PDB file of C-alpha atoms in Angstrom:
ATOM      1  CA  MET A  28       1.609  -8.782 -15.046  1.00  0.00           C
ATOM      2  CA  LEU A  29       3.141  -5.635 -13.536  1.00  0.00           C
ATOM      3  CA  SER A  30       6.477  -6.199 -11.803  1.00  0.00           C
ATOM      4  CA  LEU A  31       5.819  -4.853  -8.337  1.00  0.00           C
ATOM      5  CA  GLY A  32       7.037  -5.506  -4.834  1.00  0.00           C
ATOM      6  CA  ARG A  33       4.855  -7.900  -2.875  1.00  0.00           C
ATOM      7  CA  LEU A  34       5.071  -6.183   0.514  1.00  0.00           C
ATOM      8  CA  HIS A  35       3.298  -2.826   0.712  1.00  0.00           C
ATOM      9  CA  LEU A  36       4.074  -0.706   3.762  1.00  0.00           C
ATOM     10  CA  ILE A  37       1.563   2.067   4.434  1.00  0.00           C
ATOM     11  CA  THR A  38       3.041   4.862   6.512  1.00  0.00           C
ATOM     12  CA  ASP A  39       1.491   5.319   9.934  1.00  0.00           C
ATOM     13  CA  THR A  40       1.522   9.005  10.859  1.00  0.00           C
ATOM     14  CA  ARG A  41      -0.787   8.799  13.823  1.00  0.00           C
ATOM     15  CA  ARG A  42       0.433  10.327  17.068  1.00  0.00           C
ATOM     16  CA  GLY A  43       3.439   8.575  18.554  1.00  0.00           C
ATOM     17  CA  GLN A  44       4.438   6.824  15.324  1.00  0.00           C
ATOM     18  CA  ASP A  45       7.678   7.428  13.405  1.00  0.00           C
ATOM     19  CA  PRO A  46       7.096   6.165   9.860  1.00  0.00           C
ATOM     20  CA  LEU A  47      10.631   6.969   8.750  1.00  0.00           C
ATOM     21  CA  ALA A  48      12.158   4.840  11.507  1.00  0.00           C
ATOM     22  CA  VAL A  49      10.033   1.880  10.431  1.00  0.00           C
ATOM     23  CA  LEU A  50      10.966   2.491   6.806  1.00  0.00           C
ATOM     24  CA  ARG A  51      14.693   2.641   7.570  1.00  0.00           C
ATOM     25  CA  ALA A  52      14.399  -0.741   9.280  1.00  0.00           C
ATOM     26  CA  ALA A  53      12.345  -2.337   6.493  1.00  0.00           C
ATOM     27  CA  LEU A  54      14.125  -1.087   3.381  1.00  0.00           C
ATOM     28  CA  PRO A  55      17.482  -2.852   3.772  1.00  0.00           C
ATOM     29  CA  VAL A  56      15.614  -6.118   4.317  1.00  0.00           C
ATOM     30  CA  ALA A  57      12.902  -5.925   1.660  1.00  0.00           C
ATOM     31  CA  ARG A  58      14.580  -3.706  -0.972  1.00  0.00           C
ATOM     32  CA  THR A  59      12.787  -4.176  -4.314  1.00  0.00           C
ATOM     33  CA  GLU A  60      10.063  -6.299  -2.692  1.00  0.00           C
ATOM     34  CA  LEU A  61       8.888  -3.202  -0.801  1.00  0.00           C
ATOM     35  CA  VAL A  62       6.289  -0.730  -2.000  1.00  0.00           C
ATOM     36  CA  VAL A  63       5.853   2.227   0.337  1.00  0.00           C
ATOM     37  CA  GLN A  64       2.495   3.969   0.262  1.00  0.00           C
ATOM     38  CA  VAL A  65       2.766   7.416   1.804  1.00  0.00           C
ATOM     39  CA  ARG A  66      -0.489   7.980   3.656  1.00  0.00           C
ATOM     40  CA  VAL A  67      -1.066  10.884   6.007  1.00  0.00           C
ATOM     41  CA  THR A  68      -3.988  11.689   8.275  1.00  0.00           C
ATOM     42  CA  ASP A  69      -6.864  13.711   6.821  1.00  0.00           C
ATOM     43  CA  ASP A  70      -5.943  16.765   8.875  1.00  0.00           C
ATOM     44  CA  ALA A  71      -2.346  16.841   7.616  1.00  0.00           C
ATOM     45  CA  THR A  72      -1.499  19.771   5.371  1.00  0.00           C
ATOM     46  CA  ASP A  73      -0.233  19.334   1.837  1.00  0.00           C
ATOM     47  CA  ARG A  74       3.108  20.694   3.032  1.00  0.00           C
ATOM     48  CA  GLN A  75       3.319  17.990   5.702  1.00  0.00           C
ATOM     49  CA  ALA A  76       2.414  15.334   3.128  1.00  0.00           C
ATOM     50  CA  TYR A  77       5.006  16.735   0.742  1.00  0.00           C
ATOM     51  CA  ASP A  78       7.774  16.786   3.344  1.00  0.00           C
ATOM     52  CA  LEU A  79       7.138  13.161   4.308  1.00  0.00           C
ATOM     53  CA  ALA A  80       6.733  11.955   0.722  1.00  0.00           C
ATOM     54  CA  ARG A  81       9.936  13.683  -0.358  1.00  0.00           C
ATOM     55  CA  ARG A  82      11.923  11.920   2.358  1.00  0.00           C
ATOM     56  CA  VAL A  83      10.257   8.564   1.699  1.00  0.00           C
ATOM     57  CA  SER A  84      10.908   8.831  -2.037  1.00  0.00           C
ATOM     58  CA  ALA A  85      14.583   9.544  -1.446  1.00  0.00           C
ATOM     59  CA  LEU A  86      14.934   6.554   0.892  1.00  0.00           C
ATOM     60  CA  CYS A  87      13.131   4.240  -1.517  1.00  0.00           C
ATOM     61  CA  ALA A  88      15.409   5.285  -4.369  1.00  0.00           C
ATOM     62  CA  ARG A  89      18.461   4.045  -2.463  1.00  0.00           C
ATOM     63  CA  TYR A  90      17.109   0.484  -2.377  1.00  0.00           C
ATOM     64  CA  GLY A  91      15.117   0.234  -5.593  1.00  0.00           C
ATOM     65  CA  ALA A  92      11.834   0.221  -3.686  1.00  0.00           C
ATOM     66  CA  THR A  93       8.656   1.728  -5.122  1.00  0.00           C
ATOM     67  CA  CYS A  94       7.225   4.924  -3.622  1.00  0.00           C
ATOM     68  CA  LEU A  95       3.539   5.751  -4.032  1.00  0.00           C
ATOM     69  CA  VAL A  96       1.444   8.518  -2.505  1.00  0.00           C
ATOM     70  CA  ASN A  97      -2.069   7.761  -1.324  1.00  0.00           C
ATOM     71  CA  ASP A  98      -4.876  10.132  -2.291  1.00  0.00           C
ATOM     72  CA  ARG A  99      -2.826  13.306  -2.857  1.00  0.00           C
ATOM     73  CA  LEU A 100      -1.700  12.825  -6.427  1.00  0.00           C
ATOM     74  CA  HIS A 101      -0.364  16.362  -6.743  1.00  0.00           C
ATOM     75  CA  VAL A 102       2.070  15.489  -3.973  1.00  0.00           C
ATOM     76  CA  ALA A 103       3.112  12.338  -5.842  1.00  0.00           C
ATOM     77  CA  LEU A 104       3.909  14.473  -8.884  1.00  0.00           C
ATOM     78  CA  ALA A 105       5.693  17.115  -6.826  1.00  0.00           C
ATOM     79  CA  VAL A 106       8.144  14.654  -5.259  1.00  0.00           C
ATOM     80  CA  GLY A 107       8.640  12.506  -8.347  1.00  0.00           C
ATOM     81  CA  ALA A 108       7.098   9.406  -6.768  1.00  0.00           C
ATOM     82  CA  ASP A 109       6.588   6.258  -8.831  1.00  0.00           C
ATOM     83  CA  GLY A 110       2.839   6.723  -8.715  1.00  0.00           C
ATOM     84  CA  GLY A 111      -0.141   6.863  -6.421  1.00  0.00           C
ATOM     85  CA  HIS A 112      -3.080   5.015  -4.934  1.00  0.00           C
ATOM     86  CA  VAL A 113      -6.709   6.130  -4.895  1.00  0.00           C
ATOM     87  CA  GLY A 114      -9.502   4.938  -2.659  1.00  0.00           C
ATOM     88  CA  ALA A 115     -13.245   4.847  -3.081  1.00  0.00           C
ATOM     89  CA  HIS A 116     -13.687   8.519  -2.100  1.00  0.00           C
ATOM     90  CA  ASP A 117     -10.723   9.912  -4.038  1.00  0.00           C
ATOM     91  CA  LEU A 118     -10.442  10.807  -7.719  1.00  0.00           C
ATOM     92  CA  PRO A 119     -11.968   8.228 -10.074  1.00  0.00           C
ATOM     93  CA  VAL A 120      -9.369   5.847 -11.458  1.00  0.00           C
ATOM     94  CA  GLY A 121      -9.618   7.233 -14.978  1.00  0.00           C
ATOM     95  CA  ALA A 122      -9.088  10.779 -13.751  1.00  0.00           C
ATOM     96  CA  ALA A 123      -6.188   9.659 -11.563  1.00  0.00           C
ATOM     97  CA  ARG A 124      -4.567   7.969 -14.550  1.00  0.00           C
ATOM     98  CA  ALA A 125      -4.929  11.186 -16.547  1.00  0.00           C
ATOM     99  CA  VAL A 126      -3.233  13.145 -13.745  1.00  0.00           C
ATOM    100  CA  LEU A 127      -0.330  10.731 -13.238  1.00  0.00           C
ATOM    101  CA  GLY A 128       0.257   9.760 -16.849  1.00  0.00           C
ATOM    102  CA  SER A 129       0.507   6.415 -18.560  1.00  0.00           C
ATOM    103  CA  ALA A 130       3.861   5.346 -17.110  1.00  0.00           C
ATOM    104  CA  ALA A 131       3.015   5.759 -13.409  1.00  0.00           C
ATOM    105  CA  VAL A 132       2.031   2.949 -11.063  1.00  0.00           C
ATOM    106  CA  LEU A 133      -1.586   3.498 -10.065  1.00  0.00           C
ATOM    107  CA  GLY A 134      -3.276   1.484  -7.362  1.00  0.00           C
ATOM    108  CA  ALA A 135      -7.002   1.468  -6.696  1.00  0.00           C
ATOM    109  CA  THR A 136      -9.080   0.142  -3.833  1.00  0.00           C
ATOM    110  CA  ALA A 137     -11.620  -2.591  -4.601  1.00  0.00           C
ATOM    111  CA  ARG A 138     -13.709  -5.045  -2.583  1.00  0.00           C
ATOM    112  CA  ASP A 139     -15.740  -6.937  -5.165  1.00  0.00           C
ATOM    113  CA  PRO A 140     -15.207  -8.328  -8.678  1.00  0.00           C
ATOM    114  CA  ASP A 141     -17.340  -5.720 -10.464  1.00  0.00           C
ATOM    115  CA  SER A 142     -15.633  -2.654  -9.000  1.00  0.00           C
ATOM    116  CA  ALA A 143     -12.278  -4.357  -9.457  1.00  0.00           C
ATOM    117  CA  ALA A 144     -12.871  -4.956 -13.159  1.00  0.00           C
ATOM    118  CA  GLU A 145     -14.065  -1.373 -13.614  1.00  0.00           C
ATOM    119  CA  SER A 146     -10.933  -0.005 -11.949  1.00  0.00           C
ATOM    120  CA  VAL A 147      -8.653  -2.112 -14.122  1.00  0.00           C
ATOM    121  CA  ALA A 148     -10.504  -1.024 -17.260  1.00  0.00           C
ATOM    122  CA  ALA A 149     -10.057   2.602 -16.169  1.00  0.00           C
ATOM    123  CA  GLY A 150      -6.304   2.213 -15.801  1.00  0.00           C
ATOM    124  CA  ALA A 151      -5.415   0.704 -12.419  1.00  0.00           C
ATOM    125  CA  SER A 152      -2.030  -1.046 -12.360  1.00  0.00           C
ATOM    126  CA  TYR A 153      -2.868  -3.077  -9.266  1.00  0.00           C
ATOM    127  CA  LEU A 154      -5.677  -3.371  -6.725  1.00  0.00           C
ATOM    128  CA  GLY A 155      -5.681  -2.996  -2.964  1.00  0.00           C
ATOM    129  CA  VAL A 156      -8.408  -5.415  -1.883  1.00  0.00           C
ATOM    130  CA  GLY A 157     -10.108  -5.455   1.474  1.00  0.00           C
ATOM    131  CA  PRO A 158     -10.459  -4.933   4.258  1.00  0.00           C
ATOM    132  CA  TYR A 159      -9.396  -8.531   4.744  1.00  0.00           C
ATOM    133  CA  ARG A 160     -10.391  -8.352   8.409  1.00  0.00           C
ATOM    134  CA  PRO A 161     -11.526  -5.527  10.708  1.00  0.00           C
ATOM    135  CA  THR A 162      -8.791  -3.014  11.549  1.00  0.00           C
ATOM    136  CA  THR A 163      -8.550   0.172  13.584  1.00  0.00           C
ATOM    137  CA  THR A 164      -5.818   1.868  11.568  1.00  0.00           C
ATOM    138  CA  LYS A 165      -8.344   3.672   9.371  1.00  0.00           C
ATOM    139  CA  GLU A 166     -11.827   4.867  10.252  1.00  0.00           C
ATOM    140  CA  GLY A 167     -15.020   4.267   8.288  1.00  0.00           C
ATOM    141  CA  LEU A 168     -13.993   1.011   6.651  1.00  0.00           C
ATOM    142  CA  PRO A 169     -16.680  -1.339   5.264  1.00  0.00           C
ATOM    143  CA  THR A 170     -17.277  -4.899   6.424  1.00  0.00           C
ATOM    144  CA  ALA A 171     -14.332  -7.271   6.117  1.00  0.00           C
ATOM    145  CA  ILE A 172     -14.371  -9.535   3.054  1.00  0.00           C
ATOM    146  CA  GLY A 173     -12.107 -12.353   4.296  1.00  0.00           C
ATOM    147  CA  VAL A 174     -10.190 -14.827   2.157  1.00  0.00           C
ATOM    148  CA  ASP A 175     -13.210 -15.582  -0.020  1.00  0.00           C
ATOM    149  CA  GLY A 176     -13.596 -11.926  -0.956  1.00  0.00           C
ATOM    150  CA  VAL A 177      -9.937 -11.640  -1.907  1.00  0.00           C
ATOM    151  CA  ARG A 178     -10.218 -14.821  -3.984  1.00  0.00           C
ATOM    152  CA  ALA A 179     -13.262 -13.519  -5.868  1.00  0.00           C
ATOM    153  CA  VAL A 180     -11.457 -10.346  -6.888  1.00  0.00           C
ATOM    154  CA  ALA A 181      -8.242 -12.149  -7.822  1.00  0.00           C
ATOM    155  CA  ARG A 182     -10.189 -14.415 -10.170  1.00  0.00           C
ATOM    156  CA  ALA A 183     -11.849 -11.434 -11.861  1.00  0.00           C
ATOM    157  CA  VAL A 184      -8.774  -9.414 -12.872  1.00  0.00           C
ATOM    158  CA  ASP A 185      -5.358  -9.885 -14.419  1.00  0.00           C
ATOM    159  CA  VAL A 186      -3.447  -7.274 -12.416  1.00  0.00           C
ATOM    160  CA  PRO A 187      -1.732  -7.813  -9.038  1.00  0.00           C
ATOM    161  CA  VAL A 188      -4.137  -8.056  -6.111  1.00  0.00           C
ATOM    162  CA  VAL A 189      -2.791  -6.819  -2.786  1.00  0.00           C
ATOM    163  CA  ALA A 190      -4.764  -7.828   0.308  1.00  0.00           C
ATOM    164  CA  ILE A 191      -5.105  -5.168   2.986  1.00  0.00           C
ATOM    165  CA  GLY A 192      -6.722  -4.878   6.390  1.00  0.00           C
ATOM    166  CA  GLY A 193      -5.336  -6.440   9.555  1.00  0.00           C
ATOM    167  CA  VAL A 194      -3.006  -8.760   7.642  1.00  0.00           C
ATOM    168  CA  THR A 195      -0.354 -10.633   9.650  1.00  0.00           C
ATOM    169  CA  VAL A 196       2.422 -12.957   8.542  1.00  0.00           C
ATOM    170  CA  ALA A 197       0.276 -15.919   9.565  1.00  0.00           C
ATOM    171  CA  ASP A 198      -2.351 -14.882   7.001  1.00  0.00           C
ATOM    172  CA  VAL A 199       0.033 -14.801   4.043  1.00  0.00           C
ATOM    173  CA  PRO A 200      -0.110 -18.483   2.976  1.00  0.00           C
ATOM    174  CA  ALA A 201      -3.917 -18.496   2.787  1.00  0.00           C
ATOM    175  CA  LEU A 202      -4.005 -15.163   0.973  1.00  0.00           C
ATOM    176  CA  ARG A 203      -1.400 -16.269  -1.550  1.00  0.00           C
ATOM    177  CA  ALA A 204      -3.335 -19.490  -2.113  1.00  0.00           C
ATOM    178  CA  ALA A 205      -6.431 -17.360  -2.759  1.00  0.00           C
ATOM    179  CA  GLY A 206      -4.620 -15.507  -5.534  1.00  0.00           C
ATOM    180  CA  ALA A 207      -3.256 -12.456  -3.729  1.00  0.00           C
ATOM    181  CA  TYR A 208      -0.033 -11.201  -5.280  1.00  0.00           C
ATOM    182  CA  GLY A 209       1.005  -9.416  -2.102  1.00  0.00           C
ATOM    183  CA  VAL A 210      -0.163  -7.795   1.117  1.00  0.00           C
ATOM    184  CA  ALA A 211      -0.335  -4.250   2.447  1.00  0.00           C
ATOM    185  CA  VAL A 212       0.303  -3.669   6.130  1.00  0.00           C
ATOM    186  CA  VAL A 213       0.377  -0.922   8.706  1.00  0.00           C
ATOM    187  CA  SER A 214       0.417  -2.334  12.226  1.00  0.00           C
ATOM    188  CA  ALA A 215       2.279  -5.521  11.288  1.00  0.00           C
ATOM    189  CA  LEU A 216       5.369  -3.350  10.819  1.00  0.00           C
ATOM    190  CA  SER A 217       4.702  -0.030  12.571  1.00  0.00           C
ATOM    191  CA  GLY A 218       3.550  -1.868  15.678  1.00  0.00           C
ATOM    192  CA  ALA A 219       6.304  -4.475  15.641  1.00  0.00           C
ATOM    193  CA  ALA A 220       8.930  -4.532  18.372  1.00  0.00           C
ATOM    194  CA  ASP A 221      11.507  -5.355  15.678  1.00  0.00           C
ATOM    195  CA  PRO A 222      10.340  -3.994  12.299  1.00  0.00           C
ATOM    196  CA  ALA A 223      13.344  -5.426  10.451  1.00  0.00           C
ATOM    197  CA  ARG A 224      12.612  -8.935  11.703  1.00  0.00           C
ATOM    198  CA  ALA A 225       8.901  -8.531  10.953  1.00  0.00           C
ATOM    199  CA  THR A 226       9.772  -7.382   7.439  1.00  0.00           C
ATOM    200  CA  ALA A 227      11.990 -10.411   6.879  1.00  0.00           C
ATOM    201  CA  GLN A 228       9.213 -12.728   8.024  1.00  0.00           C
ATOM    202  CA  LEU A 229       6.645 -11.122   5.720  1.00  0.00           C
ATOM    203  CA  VAL A 230       8.948 -11.098   2.698  1.00  0.00           C
ATOM    204  CA  GLY A 231       9.894 -14.709   3.365  1.00  0.00           C
ATOM    205  CA  ALA A 232       6.256 -15.763   3.511  1.00  0.00           C
ATOM    206  CA  LEU A 233       5.407 -13.813   0.359  1.00  0.00           C
ATOM    207  CA  THR A 234       8.257 -15.102  -1.772  1.00  0.00           C
ATOM    208  CA  CYS A 235       8.620 -18.709  -0.657  1.00  0.00           C
TER     209      CYS A 235
END
């Protein structure tokens, strides 16, 4: 199985958020257990995405963390990121793999065993599975799949499954028991009063 950090931090670039401040707090705590997914709002320009991804990639390199870029694979290539992540409305997984090359980490979004298996066959390195529960950090999400949905996907594939969607530290034991390799979070860190402490709690729950 791919060696990958278990805690995925998705950057929150909505108004009033400072994703780099959260990252600077999380990186010294999580180090190689952290995967940072650079995600920007739909109305962000490629230049804005590039500027953020370049800074995130440089910070990740200091701690051995993995840097991925969501959706905008040309930006991932431009900044020398470790790979990318594609969702249901982005490039097909096979096309994304062709763009990034065979050595890159490529994540794909899945919510059921069939689509999960198809994504793995097309070249996905790991799967972001969810939404685990309803969340307001991204619009237009489908119905939550819960622990049972995560378990069904984990049983169907042999790549890391990362649960996403409203995940908190309290959810980690049940998700790990269901076969999740890790979790991806936004608000659990970007909305935390003490992101470093929240990171330590999540990493502790994921690696115990």
